XYZ file of C-alpha atoms in Angstrom:
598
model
C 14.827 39.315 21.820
C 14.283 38.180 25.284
C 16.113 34.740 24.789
C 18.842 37.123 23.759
C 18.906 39.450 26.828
C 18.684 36.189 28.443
C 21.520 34.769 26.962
C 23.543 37.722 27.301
C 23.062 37.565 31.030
C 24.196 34.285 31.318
C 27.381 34.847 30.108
C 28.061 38.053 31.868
C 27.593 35.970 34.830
C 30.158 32.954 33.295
C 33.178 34.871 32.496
C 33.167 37.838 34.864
C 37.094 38.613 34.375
C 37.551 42.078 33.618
C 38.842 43.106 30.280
C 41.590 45.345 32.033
C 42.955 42.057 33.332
C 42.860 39.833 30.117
C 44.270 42.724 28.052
C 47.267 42.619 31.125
C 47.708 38.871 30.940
C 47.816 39.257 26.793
C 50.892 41.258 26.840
C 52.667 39.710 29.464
C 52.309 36.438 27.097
C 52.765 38.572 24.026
C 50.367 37.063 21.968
C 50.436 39.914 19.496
C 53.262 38.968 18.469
C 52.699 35.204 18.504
C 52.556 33.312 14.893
C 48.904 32.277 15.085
C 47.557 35.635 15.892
C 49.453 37.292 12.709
C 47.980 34.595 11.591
C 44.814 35.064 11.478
C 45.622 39.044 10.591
C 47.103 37.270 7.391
C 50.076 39.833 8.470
C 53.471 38.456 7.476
C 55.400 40.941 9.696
C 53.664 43.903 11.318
C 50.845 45.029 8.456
C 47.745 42.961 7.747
C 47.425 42.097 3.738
C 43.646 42.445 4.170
C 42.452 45.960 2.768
C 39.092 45.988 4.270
C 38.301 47.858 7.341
C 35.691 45.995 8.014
C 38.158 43.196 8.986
C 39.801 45.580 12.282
C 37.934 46.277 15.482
C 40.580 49.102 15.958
C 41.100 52.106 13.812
C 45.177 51.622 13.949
C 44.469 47.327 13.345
C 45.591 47.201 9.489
C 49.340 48.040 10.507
C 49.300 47.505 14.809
C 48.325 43.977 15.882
C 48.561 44.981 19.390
C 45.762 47.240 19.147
C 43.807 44.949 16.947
C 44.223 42.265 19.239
C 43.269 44.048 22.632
C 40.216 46.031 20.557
C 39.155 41.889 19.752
C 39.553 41.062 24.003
C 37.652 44.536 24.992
C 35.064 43.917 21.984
C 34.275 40.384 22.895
C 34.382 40.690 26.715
C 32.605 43.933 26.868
C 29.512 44.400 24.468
C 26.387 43.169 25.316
C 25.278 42.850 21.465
C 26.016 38.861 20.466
C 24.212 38.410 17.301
C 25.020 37.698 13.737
C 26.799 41.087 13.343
C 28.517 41.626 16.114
C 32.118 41.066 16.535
C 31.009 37.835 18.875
C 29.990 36.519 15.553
C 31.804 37.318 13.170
C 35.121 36.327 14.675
C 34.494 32.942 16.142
C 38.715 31.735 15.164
C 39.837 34.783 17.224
C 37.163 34.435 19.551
C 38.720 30.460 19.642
C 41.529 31.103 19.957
C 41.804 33.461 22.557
C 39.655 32.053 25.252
C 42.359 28.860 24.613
C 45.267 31.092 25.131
C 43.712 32.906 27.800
C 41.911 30.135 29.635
C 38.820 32.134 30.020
C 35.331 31.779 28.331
C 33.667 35.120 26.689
C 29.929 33.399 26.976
C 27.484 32.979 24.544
C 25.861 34.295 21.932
C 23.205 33.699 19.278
C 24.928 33.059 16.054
C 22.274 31.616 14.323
C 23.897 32.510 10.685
C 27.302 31.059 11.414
C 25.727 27.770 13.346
C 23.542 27.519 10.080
C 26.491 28.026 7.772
C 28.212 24.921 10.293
C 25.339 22.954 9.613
C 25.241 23.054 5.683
C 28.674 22.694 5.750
C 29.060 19.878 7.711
C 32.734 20.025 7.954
C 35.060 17.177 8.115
C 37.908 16.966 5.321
C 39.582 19.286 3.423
C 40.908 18.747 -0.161
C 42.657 20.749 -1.872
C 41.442 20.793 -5.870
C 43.799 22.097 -9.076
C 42.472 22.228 -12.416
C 45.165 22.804 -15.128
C 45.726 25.529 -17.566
C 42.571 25.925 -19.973
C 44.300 25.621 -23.779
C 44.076 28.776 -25.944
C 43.335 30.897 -22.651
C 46.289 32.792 -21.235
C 45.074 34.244 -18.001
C 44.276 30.552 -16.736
C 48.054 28.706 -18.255
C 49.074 28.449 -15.094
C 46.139 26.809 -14.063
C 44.249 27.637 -10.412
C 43.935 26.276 -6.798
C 40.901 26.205 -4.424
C 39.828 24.650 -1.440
C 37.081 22.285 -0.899
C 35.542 21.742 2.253
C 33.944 17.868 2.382
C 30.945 16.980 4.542
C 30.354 13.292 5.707
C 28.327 12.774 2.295
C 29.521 10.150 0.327
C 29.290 12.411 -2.759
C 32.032 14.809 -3.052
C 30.068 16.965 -5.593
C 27.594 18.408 -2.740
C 30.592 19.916 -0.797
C 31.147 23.259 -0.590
C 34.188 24.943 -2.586
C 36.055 28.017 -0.833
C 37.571 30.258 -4.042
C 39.683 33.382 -3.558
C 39.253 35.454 -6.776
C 39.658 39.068 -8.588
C 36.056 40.852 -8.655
C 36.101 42.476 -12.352
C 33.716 43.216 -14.585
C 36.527 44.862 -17.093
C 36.264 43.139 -20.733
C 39.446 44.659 -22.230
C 42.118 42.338 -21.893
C 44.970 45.394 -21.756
C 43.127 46.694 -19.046
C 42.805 43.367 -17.246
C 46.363 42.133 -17.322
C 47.573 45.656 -16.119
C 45.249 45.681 -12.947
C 45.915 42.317 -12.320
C 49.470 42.393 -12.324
C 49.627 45.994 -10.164
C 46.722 46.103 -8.245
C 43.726 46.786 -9.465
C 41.036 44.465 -8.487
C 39.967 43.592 -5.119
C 39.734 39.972 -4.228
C 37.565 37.985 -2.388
C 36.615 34.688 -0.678
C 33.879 32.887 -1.566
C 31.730 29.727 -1.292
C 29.544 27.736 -3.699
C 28.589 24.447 -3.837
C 31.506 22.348 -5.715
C 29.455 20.431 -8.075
C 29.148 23.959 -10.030
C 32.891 24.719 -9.936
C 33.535 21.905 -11.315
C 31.027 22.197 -14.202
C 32.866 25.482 -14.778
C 36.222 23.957 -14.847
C 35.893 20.719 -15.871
C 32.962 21.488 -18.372
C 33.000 25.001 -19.584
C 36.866 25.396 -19.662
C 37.346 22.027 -20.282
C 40.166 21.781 -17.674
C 41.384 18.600 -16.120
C 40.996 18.396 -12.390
C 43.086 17.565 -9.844
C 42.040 16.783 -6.556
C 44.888 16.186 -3.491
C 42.806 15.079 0.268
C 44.446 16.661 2.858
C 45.046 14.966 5.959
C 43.922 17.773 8.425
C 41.941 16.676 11.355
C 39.132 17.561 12.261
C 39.843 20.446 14.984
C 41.997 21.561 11.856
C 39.188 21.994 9.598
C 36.928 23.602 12.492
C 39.680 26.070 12.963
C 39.965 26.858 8.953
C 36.497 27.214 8.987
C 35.827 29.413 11.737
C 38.449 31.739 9.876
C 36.939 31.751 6.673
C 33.536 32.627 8.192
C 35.904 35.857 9.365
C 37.182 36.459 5.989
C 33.083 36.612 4.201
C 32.654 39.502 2.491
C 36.153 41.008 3.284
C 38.732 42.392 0.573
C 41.990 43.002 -0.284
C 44.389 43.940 -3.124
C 44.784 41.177 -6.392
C 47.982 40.626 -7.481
C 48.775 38.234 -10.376
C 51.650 37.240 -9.658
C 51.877 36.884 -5.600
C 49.111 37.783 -3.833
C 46.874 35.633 -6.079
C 44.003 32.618 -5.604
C 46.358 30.264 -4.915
C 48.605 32.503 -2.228
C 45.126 32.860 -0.529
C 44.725 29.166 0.300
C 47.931 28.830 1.889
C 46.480 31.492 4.854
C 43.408 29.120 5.277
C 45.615 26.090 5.792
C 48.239 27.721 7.963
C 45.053 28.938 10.102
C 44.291 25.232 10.292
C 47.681 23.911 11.113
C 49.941 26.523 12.247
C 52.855 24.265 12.248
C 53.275 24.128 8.160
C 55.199 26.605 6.615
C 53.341 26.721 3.012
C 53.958 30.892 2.389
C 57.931 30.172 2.960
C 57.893 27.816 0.128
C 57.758 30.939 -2.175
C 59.501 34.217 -2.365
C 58.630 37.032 -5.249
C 55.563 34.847 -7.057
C 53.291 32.262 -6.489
C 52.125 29.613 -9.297
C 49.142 27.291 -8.880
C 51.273 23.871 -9.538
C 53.900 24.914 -6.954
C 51.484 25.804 -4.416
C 50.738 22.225 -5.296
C 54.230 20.953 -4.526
C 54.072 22.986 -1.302
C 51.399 21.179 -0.236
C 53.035 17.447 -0.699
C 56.464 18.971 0.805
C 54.804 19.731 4.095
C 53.055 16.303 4.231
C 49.504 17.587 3.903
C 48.412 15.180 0.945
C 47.474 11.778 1.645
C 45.564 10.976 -1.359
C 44.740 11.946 -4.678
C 42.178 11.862 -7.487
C 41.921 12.691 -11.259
C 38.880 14.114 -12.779
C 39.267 14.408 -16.781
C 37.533 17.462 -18.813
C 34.784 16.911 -20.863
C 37.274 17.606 -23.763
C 39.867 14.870 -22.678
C 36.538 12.324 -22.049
C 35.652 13.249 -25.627
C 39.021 12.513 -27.292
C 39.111 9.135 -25.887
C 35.909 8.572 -27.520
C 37.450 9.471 -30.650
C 40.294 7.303 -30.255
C 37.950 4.296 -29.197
C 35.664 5.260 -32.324
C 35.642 4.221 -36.037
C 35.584 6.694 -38.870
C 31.429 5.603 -38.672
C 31.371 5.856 -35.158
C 32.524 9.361 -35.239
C 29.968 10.417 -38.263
C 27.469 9.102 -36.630
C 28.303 11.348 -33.334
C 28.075 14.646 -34.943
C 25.070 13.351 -37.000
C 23.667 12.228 -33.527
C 24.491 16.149 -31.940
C 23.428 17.836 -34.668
C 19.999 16.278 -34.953
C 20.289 14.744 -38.611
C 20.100 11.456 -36.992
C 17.381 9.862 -34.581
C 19.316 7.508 -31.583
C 17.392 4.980 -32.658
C 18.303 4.791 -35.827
C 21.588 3.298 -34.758
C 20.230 -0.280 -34.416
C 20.798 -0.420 -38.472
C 23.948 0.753 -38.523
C 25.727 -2.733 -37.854
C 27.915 -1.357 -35.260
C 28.402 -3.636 -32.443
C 26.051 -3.243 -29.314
C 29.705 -1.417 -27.375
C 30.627 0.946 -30.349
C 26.999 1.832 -30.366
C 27.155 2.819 -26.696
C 30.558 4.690 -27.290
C 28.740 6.933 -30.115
C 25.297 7.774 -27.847
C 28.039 8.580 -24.717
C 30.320 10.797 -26.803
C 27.197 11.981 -28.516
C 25.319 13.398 -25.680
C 28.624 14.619 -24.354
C 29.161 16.721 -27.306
C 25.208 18.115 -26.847
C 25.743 19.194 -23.718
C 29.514 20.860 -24.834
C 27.761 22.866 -27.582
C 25.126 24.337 -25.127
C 28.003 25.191 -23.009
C 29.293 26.803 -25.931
C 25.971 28.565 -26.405
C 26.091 27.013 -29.681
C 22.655 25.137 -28.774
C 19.099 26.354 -27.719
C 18.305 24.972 -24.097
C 15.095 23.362 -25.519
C 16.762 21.693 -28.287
C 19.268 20.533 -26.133
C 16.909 18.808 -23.363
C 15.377 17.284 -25.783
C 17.919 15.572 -27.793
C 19.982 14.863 -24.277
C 17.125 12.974 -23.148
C 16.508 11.183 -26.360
C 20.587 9.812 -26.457
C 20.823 8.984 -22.937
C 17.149 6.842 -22.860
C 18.870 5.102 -26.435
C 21.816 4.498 -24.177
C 20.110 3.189 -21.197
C 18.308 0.740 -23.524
C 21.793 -1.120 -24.544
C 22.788 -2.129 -20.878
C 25.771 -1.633 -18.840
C 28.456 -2.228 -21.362
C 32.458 -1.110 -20.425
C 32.913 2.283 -19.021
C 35.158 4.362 -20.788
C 38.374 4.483 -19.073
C 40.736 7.741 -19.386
C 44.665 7.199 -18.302
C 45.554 9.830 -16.217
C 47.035 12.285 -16.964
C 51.131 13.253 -15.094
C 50.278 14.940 -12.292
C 51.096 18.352 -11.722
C 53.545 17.721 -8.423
C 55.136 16.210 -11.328
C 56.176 18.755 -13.929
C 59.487 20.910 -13.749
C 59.699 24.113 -11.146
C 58.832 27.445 -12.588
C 61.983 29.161 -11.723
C 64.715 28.248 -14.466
C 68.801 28.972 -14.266
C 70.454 28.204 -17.857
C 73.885 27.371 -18.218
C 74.810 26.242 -21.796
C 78.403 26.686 -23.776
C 77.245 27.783 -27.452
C 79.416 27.683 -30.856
C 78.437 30.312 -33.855
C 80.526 31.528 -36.671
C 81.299 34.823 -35.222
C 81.412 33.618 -31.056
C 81.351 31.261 -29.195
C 80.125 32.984 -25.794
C 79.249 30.897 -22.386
C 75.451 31.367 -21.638
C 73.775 31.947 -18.472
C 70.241 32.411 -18.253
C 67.695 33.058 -15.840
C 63.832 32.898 -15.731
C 61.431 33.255 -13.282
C 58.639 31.588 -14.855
C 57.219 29.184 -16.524
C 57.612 27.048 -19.066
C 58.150 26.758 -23.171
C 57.402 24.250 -25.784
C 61.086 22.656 -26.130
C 60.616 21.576 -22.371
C 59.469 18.621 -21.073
C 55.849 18.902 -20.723
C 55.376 16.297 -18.092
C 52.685 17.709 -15.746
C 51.836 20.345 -17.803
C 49.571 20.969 -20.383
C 51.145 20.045 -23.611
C 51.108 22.832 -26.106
C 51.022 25.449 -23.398
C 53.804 27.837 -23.121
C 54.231 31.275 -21.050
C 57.440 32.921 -20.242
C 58.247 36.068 -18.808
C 61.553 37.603 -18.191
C 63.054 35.462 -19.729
C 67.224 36.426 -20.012
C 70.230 34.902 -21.486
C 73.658 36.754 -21.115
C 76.824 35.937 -23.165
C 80.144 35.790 -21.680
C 83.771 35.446 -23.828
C 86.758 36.984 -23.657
C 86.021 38.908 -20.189
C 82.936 40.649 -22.209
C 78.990 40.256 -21.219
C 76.701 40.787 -23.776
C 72.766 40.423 -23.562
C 71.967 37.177 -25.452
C 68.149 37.427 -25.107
C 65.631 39.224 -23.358
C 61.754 38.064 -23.579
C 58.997 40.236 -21.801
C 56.490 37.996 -22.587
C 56.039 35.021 -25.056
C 53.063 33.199 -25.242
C 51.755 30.080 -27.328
C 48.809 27.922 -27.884
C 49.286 25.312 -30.167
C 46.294 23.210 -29.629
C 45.683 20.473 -32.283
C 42.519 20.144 -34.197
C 41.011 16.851 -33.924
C 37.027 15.176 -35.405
C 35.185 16.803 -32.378
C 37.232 19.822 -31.963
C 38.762 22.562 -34.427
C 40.601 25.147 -31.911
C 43.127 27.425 -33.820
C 46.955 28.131 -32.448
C 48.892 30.747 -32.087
C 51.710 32.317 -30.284
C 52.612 35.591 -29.310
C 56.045 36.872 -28.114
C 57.796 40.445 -27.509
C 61.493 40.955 -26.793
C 65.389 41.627 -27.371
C 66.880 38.717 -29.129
C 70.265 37.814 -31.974
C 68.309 36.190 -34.670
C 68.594 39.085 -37.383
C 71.952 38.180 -39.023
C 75.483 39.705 -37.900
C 75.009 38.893 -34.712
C 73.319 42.297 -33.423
C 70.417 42.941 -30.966
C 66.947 43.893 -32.143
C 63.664 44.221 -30.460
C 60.994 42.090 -32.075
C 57.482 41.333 -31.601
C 55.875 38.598 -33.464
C 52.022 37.258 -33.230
C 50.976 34.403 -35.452
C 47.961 32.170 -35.983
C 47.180 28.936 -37.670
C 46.334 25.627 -36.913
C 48.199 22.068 -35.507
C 47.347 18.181 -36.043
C 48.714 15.335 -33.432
C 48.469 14.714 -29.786
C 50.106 15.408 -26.394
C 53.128 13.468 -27.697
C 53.277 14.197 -31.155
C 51.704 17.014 -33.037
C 52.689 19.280 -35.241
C 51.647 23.249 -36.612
C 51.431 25.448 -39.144
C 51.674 29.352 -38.688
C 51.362 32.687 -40.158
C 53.654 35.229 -38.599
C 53.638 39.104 -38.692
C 56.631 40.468 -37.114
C 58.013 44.218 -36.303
C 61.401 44.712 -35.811
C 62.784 47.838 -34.104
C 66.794 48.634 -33.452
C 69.134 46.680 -35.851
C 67.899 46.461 -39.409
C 64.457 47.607 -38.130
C 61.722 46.164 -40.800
C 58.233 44.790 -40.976
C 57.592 41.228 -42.494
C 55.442 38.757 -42.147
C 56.067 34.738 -42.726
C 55.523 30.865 -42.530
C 56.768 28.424 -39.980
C 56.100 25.045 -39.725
C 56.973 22.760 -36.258
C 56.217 20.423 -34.071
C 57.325 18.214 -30.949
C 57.556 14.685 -30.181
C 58.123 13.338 -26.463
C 59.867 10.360 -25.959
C 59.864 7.842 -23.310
C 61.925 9.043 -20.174
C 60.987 12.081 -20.220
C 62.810 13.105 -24.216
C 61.874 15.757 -26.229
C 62.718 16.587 -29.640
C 61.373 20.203 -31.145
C 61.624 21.324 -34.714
C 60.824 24.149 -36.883
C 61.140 25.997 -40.218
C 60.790 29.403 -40.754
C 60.175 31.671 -43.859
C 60.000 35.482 -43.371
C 59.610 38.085 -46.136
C 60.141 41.676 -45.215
C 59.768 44.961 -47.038
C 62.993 46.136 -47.334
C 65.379 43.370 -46.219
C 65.864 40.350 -47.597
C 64.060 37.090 -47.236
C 65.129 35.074 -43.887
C 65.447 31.153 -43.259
C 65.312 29.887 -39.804
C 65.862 26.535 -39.331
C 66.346 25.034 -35.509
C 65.956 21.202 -33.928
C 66.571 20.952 -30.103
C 66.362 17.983 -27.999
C 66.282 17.280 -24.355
C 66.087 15.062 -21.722
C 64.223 15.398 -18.281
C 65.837 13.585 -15.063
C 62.917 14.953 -12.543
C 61.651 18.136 -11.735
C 65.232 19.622 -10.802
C 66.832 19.490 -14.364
C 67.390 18.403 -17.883
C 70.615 18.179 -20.185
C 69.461 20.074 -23.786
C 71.393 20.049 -27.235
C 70.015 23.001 -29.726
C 71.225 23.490 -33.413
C 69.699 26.812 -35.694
C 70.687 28.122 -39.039
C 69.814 31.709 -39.861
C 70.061 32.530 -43.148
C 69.566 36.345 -44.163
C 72.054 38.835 -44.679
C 74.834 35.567 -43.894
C 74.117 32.148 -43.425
C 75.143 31.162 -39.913
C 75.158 28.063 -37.718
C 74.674 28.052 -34.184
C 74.991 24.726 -31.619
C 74.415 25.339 -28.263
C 74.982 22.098 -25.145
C 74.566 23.090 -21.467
C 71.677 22.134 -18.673
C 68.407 23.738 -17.150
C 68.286 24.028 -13.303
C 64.670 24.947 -11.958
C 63.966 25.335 -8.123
C-alpha cells in the first residue's frame, strides 16, 4: 500500500493539468466524435453495441460518447485509486489513446494484473484462424473465426486464442436457434491458450483449420490488446446472423489499425468465410497455413492403406490386436507405420467420442506410438490442402435464368441472401454441406409475377460413410415451391435420413423422405430418393437425383432432375437444369440462366 500512495503521488506531481482544461481541449478537437474513439465504444453511429454497464464510466455512456469520453478524462485524471480495478486499469487503449491525442500523461499506476496478462501474452503477431463448417452440425456450416494472439515462441500452439462467443447452457435446439437469431444470449470475449481450441476444432469437431498471419505491427497488436483487456468480462447482445463471433473480430482489428474498413465490407449479415475475404481485401493477410482435422488425417490413411492395413487399424483400436504383433503380418516396414499412425489416431478419436475409458486409452496410445517409434522415421503422411475458403463463391446470390415447362415458360429472378446448396460449386466449402435461407425465385411472362419458390430454411448433410467412419445424412427443408403437378403453389416440409458412399468429388446418397404438404393438394407421404454429385475439373458440377414419393390420398410422384454448372470465380457460374415431375401430369421443365453472388 505505501508503494501505491507513493506511486500515486508521483504522478499527481507529473501531469498536473487540470481535468477542466483537458475536457476543454477534447471538444474543441472533437474527439468524441472522431473514428477511433467510437471505436473503441464499438459504436457505429451514436450508441455503443456493448450491453454491459460495466463497460461506461458515465451513466448516459451506452448512447452519448461525449459524456463517456469526458467521464474517461475526469476518471483517469482525477482518482487517486490506480489499481487493478480502477478505471486506470482497466482501460489502458483509452487511457492510450488519449494521452496521444491530448499530449498529456495521466501517471502511473500499479496494474500488476494487466502487466501480468502482457507478460504471458507476450504479444507480437496476430493471425487470424477459420476452421470450416463441422459436417452433420448445422449451427457450425458456416464455419467460425477467432483471433490468435502469437508470442515470440516458435510454437504457435502456446499462443493465446481471443474467441467471441454466445454464453448458453440451453440444450433444446428450438430454443437455441430462436435466441440466437433474436437475441437471446449474451456474448463474450474470451482467452485460452490455442493449443486447446484447436483440439476442440480440429479434434473434437473434426474441422479443418485455417490459419491467415496478419501483417499488423507491432504497436498494432499492443493497441488490440490493450482493448481486449477493456472488453474482459464485458457483454453484449448475440445475434446469429450479424452481431456474431466473427463480426466481433473485425472491432479488435479496426482497434488495431483504424485505417481498414472490415465492418463496411458487410451490410444485413455477417458469415465466417466472408469475414475471411474481408480480411485479404483490406491487405491484412500476408501468409497462410492449413491445419487438416483429425478426420481428413484419417481418410488419407485410408486411402494410403490396403484392405489389411485398414483391418488391422480397427483391430489395433479396438484392442483385439497387440502392436507388436504386426511384425508377422508381412506388411512392409511403411504400411506398418501407416496402420500404428492411423491406429493411435483413431484411439484418441474414440475417447474424444467418449466411446473409450481414459485408462484404456493411455494405455493402448502408449503401446502404438512406442511400436511406432521402434520402426524409424519413415515418410510423413502428407494431406493436399484443401481450396481455401477466400476461395469459394459469396454468400449473397442473384438468379437470373429463362425456364421452358409445358404450361409456361416464365423468366426467373431469384435472390438469396445466404449460403450455399449442393448443385453449387463447392470449391472452398465443405462438400456435402448445404444451408439456405430465404431463398426466392419469382416468375415473370406475359406482364404477370408469380412466386416461383420460396425456402425458409433448407438444410443438408450428406456426409459419406467410409472404413473409419459411418456418419448418417440427411436433409431438412421447409418452404413454398411448384413441384406438385399443375403448376400450383404448395407449402412443403420434408426431413429425410439415410446414408451416402464417395468423396468430396464424387459421392453419392440414399434417402428416406417424410414430407407434409399444406395448400394445393395438401397430403402426407413419405418416399425414396437417390443422388449424388460429381465435380469436374474447372470448377464443373453435375447433380442428379431420383425421387419416389407415395402419399395417402394422391397418387404416387416421380421426380427426376440433372443440373450442371460451371464456376468462373467467386463472382458467378452459367447453370443448365432439366426435371420431370410426374404425378397428376407428366411435365418437363429446362431451365438456362447464371448465378451472380457479391
Amino acid at each position: 500500500m505505501p508503494l501505491l500512495v507513493f506511486l500515486c503521488a508521483m504522478s499527481l506531481a507529473v501531469w498536473g493539468t487540470p481535468t477542466d482544461k483537458l475536457i476543454a481541449l477534447s471538444r474543441d478537437m472533437n474527439l468524441s466524435d472522431t473514428r477511433y474513439w467510437h471505436l473503441l465504444m464499438h459504436a457505429p453511429y451514436q450508441e455503443s453495441e456493448i450491453d454491459d454497464p460495466a463497460f461506461f464510466l458515465s451513466p448516459m455512456g451506452k448512447n452519448d460518447p461525449r459524456a463517456e469520453l469526458e467521464a474517461t478524462i475526469r476518471r483517469l485524471n482525477d482518482d487517486v485509486n490506480r489499481s487493478d480495478e480502477s478505471p486506470f486499469c482497466r482501460f489502458p487503449a483509452r487511457r492510450a489513446w488519449l494521452e496521444k491525442e491530448l499530449h498529456v500523461s495521466f501517471g502511473r499506476g500499479e496494474c500488476r494484473e494487466y502487466e501480468t496478462l502482457l507478460e504471458k501474452l507476450d504479444p507480437q503477431k496476430v493471425t487470424l484462424v477459420f476452421p470450416s463448417a463441422h459436417i452433420n452440425s448445422p449451427a457450425s456450416m458456416f464455419g467460425h473465426t477467432f483471433l490468435r494472439i502469437d508470442s515470440s515462441m516458435e510454437s504457435k500452439l502456446m499462443s493465446y486464442a481471443i474467441n467471441y462467443a454466445a454464453h448458453t447452457q440451453d440444450t433444446n435446439g428450438l430454443l437455441f436457434a430462436y435466441k440466437g437469431l433474436f437475441g437471446g444470449y449474451y456474448g463474450y470475449y474470451s482467452m485460452l491458450p490455442y493449443y486447446e481450441k484447436l483440439k476442440e476444432y480440429r479434434d473434437t469437431e473434426t474441422r479443418d483449420v485455417w490459419e491467415y498471419d496478419l501483417n499488423l505491427t507491432r504497436d498494432e497488436v499492443m493497441a488490440m490488446v490493450r482493448h481486449i483487456w477493456e472488453l474482459q468480462r464485458i457483454n453484449s447482445w448475440y445475434y446469429f446472423f450479424d452481431e456474431n463471433c466473427s463480426y466481433h473480430m473485425l472491432w479488435l482489428t479496426e482497434v488495431a489499425r483504424p485505417s481498414v474498413r472490415l465492418r463496411e465490407h458487410f451490410f444485413y449479415y455477417v458469415i465466417p468465410p466472408e469475414t475471411v475475404r474481408a480480411f485479404e481485401a483490406e491487405g491484412l493477410v500476408e501468409a497462410r497455413h492449413y491445419r487438416p482435422s483429425k478426420r481428413t488425417k484419417l481418410l488419407e490413411y485410408e486411402r494410403r492403406l490396403c484392405a489389411e492395413g485398414i483391418s488391422a487399424v480397427h483391430a489395433l483400436q479396438e484392442g483385439k490386436m497387440e502392436p507388436g504383433d504386426l511384425e508377422t503380418s508381412g506388411m512392409s516396414i511403411q504400411e506398418r507405420r501407416y496402420v500404428l499412425e492411423a491406429a493411435a489416431e483413431l484411439v484418441e478419436y474414440r475417447y474424444i467420442e467418449g466411446k473409450i475409458p481414459k485408462e484404456v486409452y493411455a494405455k493402448r496410445y502408449h503401446a502404438l506410438l512406442s511400436q511406432r517409434a521402434l520402426l524409424g522415421k519413415g515418410e510423413p503422411l502428407v494431406v493436399d490442402e484443401k481450396a481455401n475458403p477466400d476461395t469459394s463463391h459469396n454468400a449473397a446470390r442473384i438468379r437470373l435464368a429463362k425456364g421452358w415447362g409445358d404450361e409456361r415458360s416464365p423468366v426467373l429472378i431469384g435472390w438469396r441472401p445466404a449460403f450455399h446448396d449442393l448443385e453449387e460449386d463447392d470449391t472452398g466449402h465443405l462438400a456435402g454441406a448445404q444451408i439456405e435461407f430465404l431463398d426466392t425465385l419469382l416468375g415473370v411472362e406475359d406482364s404477370k409475377v408469380t412466386l416461383e419458390k420460396f425456402t425458409l430454411l433448407s438444410l443438408a448433410s450428406i456426409a459419406p460413410v467410409s472404413r473409419f467412419f459411418k456418419p448418417f445424412s440427411w436433409r431438412m427443408k421447409s418452404g413454398w415451391d411448384r413441384e406438385y403437378g399443375g403448376d400450383r403453389l404448395s407449402f412443403v416440409t420434408r426431413v429425410g435420413a439415410g446414408a451416402a458412399l464417395g468423396e468430396d468429388r464424387l459421392y453419392g446418397y440414399l434417402l428416406s423422405e417424410p414430407e407434409v404438404r399444406l395448400g394445393f393438394d395438401t397430403d402426407a407421404g413419405i418416399g425414396l430418393c437417390v443422388g449424388g454429385g460429381i465435380t469436374w475439373t474447372g470448377r464443373m458440377k453435375t447433380s442428379f437425383e431420383a425421387a419416389r414419393i407415395g402419399y395417402i390420398e394422391a397418387p404416387w410422384k416421380t421426380k427426376i432432375s440433372f443440373s450442371h454448372l460451371w464456376q468462373w470465380g467467386s463472382g458467378g457460374n452459367l447453370f443448365a437444369a432439366y426435371e420431370i415431375h410426374d404425378q397428376h401430369t407428366r411435365e418437363e421443365r429446362i431451365r438456362f440462366g447464371t448465378n451472380l453472388y457479391f
